[in-house]
Tab-separated table of C-alpha atoms in Angstrom:
chain	number	residue	atom	x	y	z
V	24	MET	CA	-45.597	5.360	9.545
V	25	ASN	CA	-46.455	5.024	13.377
V	26	GLN	CA	-43.845	4.893	16.175
V	27	GLU	CA	-43.782	0.968	16.255
V	28	GLN	CA	-43.446	0.838	12.469
V	29	GLN	CA	-40.644	3.160	12.610
V	30	MET	CA	-38.970	1.148	15.397
V	31	VAL	CA	-39.290	-1.980	13.280
V	32	HIS	CA	-37.959	-0.250	10.184
V	33	GLN	CA	-35.003	1.058	12.070
V	34	PHE	CA	-34.368	-2.383	13.679
V	35	HIS	CA	-34.408	-4.114	10.330
V	36	GLU	CA	-32.066	-1.460	8.965
V	37	ARG	CA	-29.656	-1.838	11.756
V	38	PHE	CA	-29.882	-5.699	11.654
V	39	GLY	CA	-29.052	-5.707	8.042
V	40	LEU	CA	-26.029	-3.389	8.607
V	41	LEU	CA	-24.717	-5.668	11.310
V	42	MET	CA	-25.040	-8.846	9.097
V	43	ASN	CA	-23.180	-7.085	6.399
V	44	THR	CA	-20.175	-6.525	8.716
V	45	ARG	CA	-20.142	-10.219	9.780
V	46	PRO	CA	-18.652	-13.183	8.078
V	47	SER	CA	-20.792	-15.195	5.639
V	48	LEU	CA	-23.668	-16.804	7.802
V	49	PRO	CA	-25.903	-19.744	6.814
V	50	GLY	CA	-29.358	-18.353	5.785
V	51	VAL	CA	-30.885	-20.523	8.404
V	52	ALA	CA	-28.898	-18.941	11.135
V	53	VAL	CA	-29.719	-15.417	10.136
V	54	HIS	CA	-33.351	-16.385	9.850
V	55	ARG	CA	-33.414	-17.839	13.354
V	56	LEU	CA	-31.668	-14.793	14.814
V	57	ARG	CA	-33.999	-12.364	13.058
V	58	THR	CA	-37.012	-14.330	14.158
V	59	LEU	CA	-35.909	-14.599	17.924
V	60	LEU	CA	-35.286	-10.684	17.771
V	61	ILE	CA	-38.442	-9.613	16.077
V	62	GLU	CA	-41.013	-11.883	17.534
V	63	GLU	CA	-39.724	-11.984	21.113
V	64	GLU	CA	-37.561	-8.972	21.743
V	65	LEU	CA	-39.814	-6.444	19.800
V	66	ALA	CA	-42.837	-7.510	21.771
V	67	GLU	CA	-40.952	-6.835	25.094
V	68	PHE	CA	-39.755	-3.468	24.053
V	69	ARG	CA	-42.906	-2.357	22.164
V	70	ASN	CA	-44.122	-0.151	24.883
V	71	ALA	CA	-40.783	1.412	25.274
V	72	GLY	CA	-41.041	3.771	22.486
V	73	GLU	CA	-37.280	3.968	22.116
V	74	ALA	CA	-35.787	2.607	19.133
V	75	GLU	CA	-32.200	2.730	20.721
V	76	ASP	CA	-33.269	-0.230	22.719
V	77	LEU	CA	-33.686	-2.357	19.758
V	78	VAL	CA	-30.535	-1.099	18.228
V	79	GLY	CA	-28.772	-2.431	21.436
V	80	VAL	CA	-30.348	-5.767	21.013
V	81	ALA	CA	-29.249	-6.099	17.513
V	82	ASP	CA	-25.844	-5.103	18.466
V	83	ALA	CA	-25.627	-7.606	21.435
V	84	LEU	CA	-27.003	-10.572	19.480
V	85	GLY	CA	-25.238	-9.633	16.228
V	86	ASP	CA	-21.784	-9.707	18.046
V	87	LEU	CA	-23.041	-12.985	19.894
V	88	LEU	CA	-23.854	-14.795	16.639
V	89	TYR	CA	-20.571	-13.693	15.164
V	90	VAL	CA	-18.490	-15.326	17.910
V	91	VAL	CA	-20.911	-18.329	18.249
V	92	TYR	CA	-20.799	-19.151	14.599
V	93	GLY	CA	-17.024	-18.800	14.348
V	94	ALA	CA	-16.999	-21.399	17.257
V	95	ALA	CA	-19.442	-23.657	15.322
V	96	ALA	CA	-17.248	-23.463	12.210
V	97	GLU	CA	-13.933	-24.064	14.013
V	98	TYR	CA	-14.980	-26.652	16.588
V	99	GLY	CA	-18.295	-28.015	15.347
V	100	ILE	CA	-20.456	-26.625	18.225
V	101	ASP	CA	-24.185	-27.438	17.839
V	102	LEU	CA	-26.021	-24.187	16.934
V	103	GLU	CA	-29.366	-25.688	17.877
V	104	SER	CA	-28.270	-25.725	21.495
V	105	VAL	CA	-27.250	-22.136	21.300
V	106	PHE	CA	-30.602	-21.104	19.720
V	107	ALA	CA	-32.302	-23.022	22.495
V	108	GLU	CA	-30.462	-21.114	25.070
V	109	ILE	CA	-31.410	-17.777	23.481
V	110	HIS	CA	-35.027	-18.861	23.379
V	111	ARG	CA	-35.026	-20.035	27.023
V	112	ALA	CA	-33.698	-16.907	28.248
V	113	ASN	CA	-36.234	-14.745	26.444
V	114	MET	CA	-39.045	-17.026	27.482
V	115	THR	CA	-38.030	-16.865	31.284
V	116	LYS	CA	-37.230	-13.218	31.256
V	117	ASP	CA	-39.624	-11.132	33.356
V	118	PRO	CA	-41.226	-8.712	30.830
V	119	ARG	CA	-41.850	-6.142	33.578
V	120	ALA	CA	-38.162	-6.097	34.652
V	121	GLY	CA	-36.703	-2.667	34.162
V	122	CYS	CA	-40.091	-0.857	33.476
V	123	ARG	CA	-41.487	2.205	35.157
V	124	ALA	CA	-45.123	2.611	36.313
V	125	ASP	CA	-45.936	4.423	33.083
V	126	GLY	CA	-44.678	1.448	31.123
V	127	LYS	CA	-41.607	2.996	29.875
V	128	VAL	CA	-38.202	1.155	30.096
V	129	ALA	CA	-36.357	2.453	33.035
V	130	LYS	CA	-33.165	4.506	32.300
V	131	GLY	CA	-30.191	2.429	32.152
V	132	ALA	CA	-32.139	-0.814	31.423
V	133	ALA	CA	-30.193	-2.749	28.842
V	134	TYR	CA	-30.663	-6.099	27.035
V	135	GLN	CA	-28.779	-8.909	28.807
V	136	PRO	CA	-27.813	-11.714	26.496
V	137	PRO	CA	-28.415	-15.330	27.435
V	138	ASP	CA	-25.473	-17.435	28.787
V	139	VAL	CA	-24.376	-18.606	25.350
V	140	ARG	CA	-20.758	-18.907	26.333
V	141	GLY	CA	-21.746	-21.263	29.068
V	142	VAL	CA	-23.456	-23.345	26.463
V	143	VAL	CA	-20.262	-23.439	24.478
V	144	GLU	CA	-17.987	-24.065	27.311
V	145	SER	CA	-20.225	-26.941	28.606
V	146	GLN	CA	-19.947	-28.520	25.112
V	147	PHE	CA	-15.985	-28.340	25.495
V	148	ALA	CA	-16.140	-29.790	28.929
V	149	SER	CA	-18.351	-32.737	27.930
V	150	GLY	CA	-15.696	-33.819	25.427
V	151	ARG	CA	-18.158	-33.791	22.499
V	152	LEU	CA	-16.053	-31.406	20.416
V	153	VAL	CA	-12.721	-33.379	20.469
V	154	ALA	CA	-13.400	-35.142	17.229
V	155	ALA	CA	-14.383	-31.942	15.488
V	156	VAL	CA	-10.884	-30.410	15.881
V	157	PRO	CA	-8.479	-31.488	13.161
V	158	ALA	CA	-5.208	-33.006	14.578
V	159	TRP	CA	-3.197	-30.658	12.480
V	160	LYS	CA	-4.361	-27.675	14.495
V	161	ARG	CA	-2.818	-29.136	17.626
V	162	ALA	CA	0.943	-29.450	18.416
V	163	PRO	CA	1.847	-33.219	18.919
V	164	GLY	CA	0.654	-34.491	22.249
V	165	ALA	CA	-1.145	-31.038	23.098
V	166	PRO	CA	-4.332	-31.552	25.069
V	167	MET	CA	-7.673	-30.029	23.990
V	168	PRO	CA	-8.381	-26.698	25.349
V	169	SER	CA	-10.619	-26.601	28.262
V	170	ARG	CA	-12.535	-23.624	27.044
V	171	PRO	CA	-12.745	-21.714	23.850
V	172	SER	CA	-10.811	-18.546	23.447
V	173	GLU	CA	-12.657	-15.674	21.904
V	174	VAL	CA	-9.690	-14.900	19.919
V	175	VAL	CA	-9.553	-18.476	18.619
V	176	LEU	CA	-13.307	-18.292	17.994
V	177	VAL	CA	-13.008	-15.441	15.570
V	178	ARG	CA	-9.485	-16.204	14.295
V	179	ARG	CA	-10.785	-18.277	11.327
V	180	TRP	CA	-12.982	-15.471	10.064
V	181	ARG	CA	-10.425	-12.984	10.448
V	182	ARG	CA	-7.972	-15.151	8.444
V	183	GLY	CA	-10.755	-15.533	5.812
V	184	ARG	CA	-11.360	-11.877	5.573
V	185	LEU	CA	-7.739	-11.092	5.416
V	186	GLY	CA	-7.265	-13.686	2.616
V	187	LEU	CA	-9.951	-12.072	0.515
V	188	LEU	CA	-8.121	-8.805	0.646
V	189	LEU	CA	-4.555	-10.418	0.265
V	190	VAL	CA	-5.453	-12.298	-3.014
V	191	PRO	CA	-6.360	-9.315	-5.047
V	192	ALA	CA	-3.683	-7.249	-3.544
V	193	ALA	CA	-1.074	-9.903	-4.411
V	194	LEU	CA	-2.369	-10.194	-8.009
V	195	LEU	CA	-2.272	-6.391	-8.366
V	196	LEU	CA	1.274	-6.342	-7.029
V	197	LEU	CA	2.267	-9.076	-9.426
V	198	ALA	CA	0.657	-7.246	-12.432
V	199	VAL	CA	2.479	-4.008	-11.378
V	200	LEU	CA	5.805	-5.816	-11.008
V	201	ALA	CA	5.316	-7.565	-14.518
V	202	ALA	CA	4.462	-4.293	-16.027
V	203	ALA	CA	7.582	-2.680	-14.467
V	204	GLY	CA	9.750	-5.305	-15.472
V	205	TYR	CA	8.529	-5.239	-19.189
V	206	LEU	CA	8.905	-1.453	-19.236
V	207	GLY	CA	12.384	-1.712	-17.766
V	208	LEU	CA	13.403	-4.069	-20.551
V	209	ALA	CA	11.513	-2.753	-23.488
V	210	THR	CA	12.279	0.981	-23.106
V	211	PRO	CA	15.575	2.872	-23.857
V	212	SER	CA	18.105	2.944	-20.849
V	213	GLY	CA	18.824	6.613	-21.354
V	214	ALA	CA	22.493	6.045	-21.657
V	215	ASP	CA	22.620	7.547	-25.186
V	216	LEU	CA	20.838	10.587	-24.175
V	217	PRO	CA	23.823	13.012	-24.707
V	218	GLN	CA	24.413	11.747	-28.307
V	219	ARG	CA	20.798	12.020	-29.196
V	220	VAL	CA	20.587	15.442	-27.721
V	221	SER	CA	23.624	16.590	-29.727
V	222	THR	CA	22.138	15.120	-32.944
V	223	ILE	CA	18.761	16.961	-32.507
V	224	ALA	CA	20.386	20.271	-31.650
V	225	SER	CA	22.882	20.020	-34.592
V	226	GLY	CA	25.933	19.881	-32.336
V	227	ARG	CA	24.827	23.172	-30.494
V	228	GLU	CA	23.424	21.599	-27.397
V	229	LEU	CA	23.646	23.717	-24.139
V	230	ARG	CA	25.904	22.903	-21.329
V	231	PRO	CA	24.545	23.353	-17.779
V	232	ASP	CA	26.672	26.418	-17.161
V	233	GLN	CA	25.065	28.064	-20.293
V	234	VAL	CA	21.703	28.062	-19.028
V	235	PRO	CA	20.602	31.326	-17.428
V	236	PRO	CA	19.072	30.920	-13.868
V	237	LEU	CA	16.385	33.367	-14.778
V	238	LEU	CA	15.312	31.237	-17.810
V	239	ALA	CA	15.468	27.934	-15.844
V	240	GLN	CA	13.391	29.474	-13.025
V	241	ALA	CA	10.734	30.704	-15.602
V	242	VAL	CA	10.601	27.135	-17.138
V	243	VAL	CA	10.227	25.447	-13.703
V	244	ALA	CA	7.638	27.975	-12.490
V	245	VAL	CA	5.320	27.330	-15.348
V	246	GLU	CA	6.016	23.772	-16.535
V	247	ASP	CA	7.173	21.834	-13.576
V	248	GLU	CA	7.227	23.628	-10.170
V	249	ARG	CA	8.408	20.424	-8.404
V	250	PHE	CA	11.280	19.743	-10.759
V	251	PHE	CA	13.960	20.042	-8.187
V	252	ILE	CA	12.282	17.594	-5.733
V	253	HIS	CA	10.649	14.761	-7.805
V	254	HIS	CA	12.523	11.843	-9.476
V	255	GLY	CA	11.200	12.232	-12.944
V	256	LEU	CA	7.307	11.889	-12.243
V	257	ASP	CA	5.136	14.357	-10.425
V	258	THR	CA	2.250	12.392	-9.016
V	259	ILE	CA	0.556	15.521	-7.570
V	260	GLY	CA	0.788	17.298	-10.916
V	261	THR	CA	-0.438	14.280	-12.808
V	262	ALA	CA	-3.476	13.904	-10.542
V	263	ARG	CA	-4.307	17.659	-10.837
V	264	ALA	CA	-3.967	17.366	-14.646
V	265	VAL	CA	-6.256	14.254	-14.758
V	266	TRP	CA	-8.844	16.096	-12.503
V	267	HIS	CA	-8.666	19.233	-14.843
V	268	ASP	CA	-9.057	17.028	-18.062
V	269	VAL	CA	-11.905	14.980	-16.632
V	270	SER	CA	-13.806	17.928	-15.082
V	271	GLY	CA	-13.340	19.946	-18.239
V	272	LEU	CA	-14.009	16.992	-20.562
V	273	CYS	CA	-10.909	17.771	-22.581
V	274	ALA	CA	-7.170	16.883	-22.654
V	275	CYS	CA	-6.475	20.482	-21.540
V	276	GLU	CA	-3.519	19.909	-19.185
V	277	GLY	CA	-0.560	17.454	-19.783
V	278	GLY	CA	0.781	17.029	-16.334
V	279	SER	CA	4.207	15.957	-17.872
V	280	THR	CA	7.404	16.823	-15.982
V	281	ILE	CA	10.405	18.448	-17.709
V	282	THR	CA	12.150	15.145	-17.677
V	283	GLN	CA	9.087	13.376	-19.247
V	284	GLN	CA	9.046	16.174	-21.987
V	285	LEU	CA	12.767	15.575	-22.501
V	286	ALA	CA	12.236	11.791	-22.814
V	287	LYS	CA	9.338	12.475	-25.498
V	288	ASN	CA	11.331	14.983	-27.466
V	289	VAL	CA	14.356	12.744	-27.721
V	290	TYR	CA	12.880	9.164	-27.893
V	291	TYR	CA	9.283	9.486	-28.962
V	292	GLN	CA	8.987	12.486	-31.220
V	293	SER	CA	6.883	10.931	-33.915
V	294	ASP	CA	4.852	8.417	-31.751
V	295	ASP	CA	1.325	8.807	-30.605
V	296	ARG	CA	1.152	10.773	-27.348
V	297	VAL	CA	-1.188	8.512	-25.617
V	298	ALA	CA	0.484	5.250	-26.667
V	299	ARG	CA	3.804	6.458	-25.477
V	300	LYS	CA	2.795	8.082	-22.237
V	301	ILE	CA	3.705	5.148	-19.982
V	302	PRO	CA	6.901	4.216	-21.838
V	303	GLY	CA	7.940	7.812	-21.631
V	304	MET	CA	7.334	7.855	-17.828
V	305	ALA	CA	9.623	4.785	-17.558
V	306	VAL	CA	12.435	6.548	-19.628
V	307	ALA	CA	11.930	9.619	-17.346
V	308	LEU	CA	12.730	7.634	-14.411
V	309	LYS	CA	15.891	6.151	-16.006
V	310	ILE	CA	17.059	9.590	-17.109
V	311	GLU	CA	16.749	10.918	-13.488
V	312	LEU	CA	18.879	7.919	-12.314
V	313	ARG	CA	21.705	8.884	-14.760
V	314	PHE	CA	21.792	12.669	-14.906
V	315	ASP	CA	21.538	15.546	-12.461
V	316	LYS	CA	18.866	18.305	-12.730
V	317	ALA	CA	21.190	20.875	-14.226
V	318	THR	CA	22.021	18.471	-17.105
V	319	ILE	CA	18.454	17.612	-17.619
V	320	MET	CA	17.310	21.163	-17.799
V	321	ALA	CA	20.154	22.071	-20.218
V	322	ASP	CA	19.230	18.956	-22.462
V	323	TYR	CA	15.592	19.998	-22.382
V	324	LEU	CA	16.332	23.567	-23.453
V	325	SER	CA	18.643	22.168	-26.152
V	326	VAL	CA	15.911	20.060	-28.008
V	327	VAL	CA	12.546	21.568	-27.074
V	328	PRO	CA	10.602	22.838	-30.168
V	329	THR	CA	10.228	26.586	-30.167
V	330	GLY	CA	8.051	26.995	-33.218
V	331	TYR	CA	8.524	27.088	-37.096
V	332	ASN	CA	11.430	24.728	-37.432
V	333	LEU	CA	13.326	26.441	-34.439
V	334	VAL	CA	14.736	23.853	-31.970
V	335	GLY	CA	15.991	24.839	-28.558
V	336	ALA	CA	15.996	27.885	-26.368
V	337	ARG	CA	19.300	29.249	-28.063
V	338	GLU	CA	17.613	29.592	-31.484
V	339	ALA	CA	14.416	30.945	-30.052
V	340	ALA	CA	16.243	33.712	-28.230
V	341	CYS	CA	17.987	34.621	-31.382
V	342	ALA	CA	15.040	34.499	-33.659
V	343	TYR	CA	12.457	36.285	-31.327
V	344	PHE	CA	14.549	38.684	-29.365
V	345	ASP	CA	17.928	38.896	-31.338
V	346	ARG	CA	19.728	38.038	-28.164
V	347	THR	CA	21.823	35.466	-26.651
V	348	LEU	CA	20.431	33.574	-23.653
V	349	PRO	CA	22.372	35.482	-20.985
V	350	GLU	CA	21.094	38.752	-22.533
V	351	LEU	CA	17.362	37.913	-22.068
V	352	SER	CA	15.516	40.151	-19.724
V	353	ALA	CA	13.038	38.831	-17.113
V	354	GLY	CA	10.166	39.416	-19.415
V	355	GLN	CA	11.794	37.980	-22.349
V	356	ALA	CA	12.822	34.902	-20.361
V	357	ALA	CA	9.177	34.514	-19.157
V	358	GLU	CA	7.871	34.933	-22.695
V	359	LEU	CA	10.198	32.213	-24.020
V	360	ALA	CA	9.178	29.866	-21.198
V	361	GLY	CA	5.615	30.392	-21.919
V	362	MET	CA	5.950	29.669	-25.488
V	363	LEU	CA	7.261	26.165	-24.805
V	364	ALA	CA	3.770	24.637	-24.143
V	365	ALA	CA	2.446	25.518	-27.517
V	366	PRO	CA	4.999	27.492	-29.748
V	367	SER	CA	2.611	28.194	-32.630
V	368	ILE	CA	-0.041	29.509	-30.376
V	369	TYR	CA	2.075	31.799	-28.367
V	370	ASP	CA	4.350	32.959	-31.136
V	371	PRO	CA	4.490	36.791	-30.667
V	372	ARG	CA	4.829	37.315	-34.391
V	373	ILE	CA	1.366	35.787	-35.011
V	374	ASN	CA	-0.515	36.163	-31.624
V	375	PRO	CA	1.115	39.156	-29.770
V	376	ASP	CA	-1.784	39.384	-27.461
V	377	LEU	CA	-1.842	35.756	-26.393
V	378	ALA	CA	1.906	35.929	-25.998
V	379	ARG	CA	1.644	38.866	-23.816
V	380	SER	CA	-1.027	37.102	-21.642
V	381	ARG	CA	1.009	33.974	-21.405
V	382	ARG	CA	4.177	35.925	-20.446
V	383	ASP	CA	2.373	37.739	-17.704
V	384	HIS	CA	1.019	34.453	-16.509
V	385	VAL	CA	4.618	33.085	-16.276
V	386	LEU	CA	5.739	36.134	-14.399
V	387	GLY	CA	2.875	35.690	-11.901
V	388	ARG	CA	3.999	32.142	-11.305
V	389	MET	CA	7.532	33.275	-10.740
V	390	VAL	CA	6.331	35.650	-8.081
V	391	GLU	CA	4.163	32.928	-6.462
V	392	VAL	CA	7.132	30.461	-6.136
V	393	GLY	CA	9.591	33.201	-5.063
V	394	TYR	CA	11.732	33.538	-8.131
V	395	LEU	CA	10.903	37.256	-8.876
V	396	SER	CA	9.792	40.166	-6.589
V	397	PRO	CA	6.396	41.750	-7.362
V	398	ALA	CA	8.069	45.005	-8.371
V	399	ARG	CA	10.515	43.237	-10.841
V	400	ALA	CA	7.649	41.366	-12.360
V	401	ALA	CA	5.560	44.467	-12.630
V	402	ALA	CA	8.396	46.052	-14.606
V	403	ALA	CA	8.730	43.097	-16.754
V	404	ARG	CA	5.107	43.336	-17.816
V	405	GLN	CA	5.775	46.688	-19.248
V	406	GLU	CA	8.207	45.191	-21.833
V	407	PRO	CA	7.041	44.689	-25.413
V	408	VAL	CA	6.472	41.063	-26.440
V	409	LEU	CA	8.737	41.286	-29.435
V	410	THR	CA	11.921	43.586	-29.372
V	411	GLY	CA	14.290	42.032	-32.034
V	412	GLY	CA	14.066	41.021	-35.518
V	413	VAL	CA	12.759	37.692	-37.029
V	414	GLY	CA	15.056	35.006	-38.035
V	415	HIS	CA	18.610	34.180	-37.231
V	416	SER	CA	20.645	37.100	-36.499
V	417	PRO	CA	24.422	36.661	-37.041
V	418	ASN	CA	25.013	38.688	-33.858
V	419	CYS	CA	23.333	36.200	-31.558
V	420	GLY	CA	24.474	32.725	-32.411
């Protein structure tokens, strides 16, 4: 491809980009503009060897046509007279103007567009456009403008483009509001949460003051690090989980908050996970509106499955470590918190190596968020993963 072909190619590319950013123009107008530019302007700049000159021409006439066609659509301006003015200016322009002795275009020489505004204003002055302006666009008794304002010329197109954006946005907003309204009416209010928690926990639900801070911190660190700042839904965590699931081609990460898990365990235990994901989110929001974080954490630890017919952190501490919740060490609290994601997998009686790896991960997360010092976490990693008997000891109820 020689230099001239490259110039033409770049010009066509730039012209197409310009037209894509302009309002919908009639095909004949685009064709006429392209013809004027290619046949007349390209010939003038052929010896320049600088494609930037053609880009400047496309910019100037592209912007010009945008304003002119806006005037034509708004006021009925005759486009033929505009094209005639462009043609006249090109035909009368001195092709040697701005050229050096070597035939190159002099530095600083730029395309000067024809006096199209003069043509438009002369049509206004002649009074030929009065009939083209609808009466409803003028205040009663207001005179016709003496000249077109550039803002007025392009206003219609701006309104049109804005309308194209507003219509789908409004439809989307209506759909979201309708879905939110439906979920608000079709999902539980959360008012009966305490009664449901008590039933699931067989009357042994935890009060907020019975939850050891160390256990709550371990659960937050590994399950829901933004638990204390979100309102039931963690958009950051959900987005991260979706990305991990999509990039890994598996449903490897849930992204549910502690409040969402509580809603699922209380209201949607036997329902399909995917089908109840959205309703569960709605219930989580309602729970957050009714209860404080300490109560939500206590309720969650009261009903969360902890493996093999065990329900709640109290039973798990007794079964796995033969201890009450306040007696749990840092390592045991981390081990118990790590089991909640998959109790059957991280059960230390069956998979002690996996349980140890999971516990160490939780301890690492607690260090990262500032709940444990590195020294205390290192000491906790030395603890065995199972220290007590298996089952319900009468000493730890």
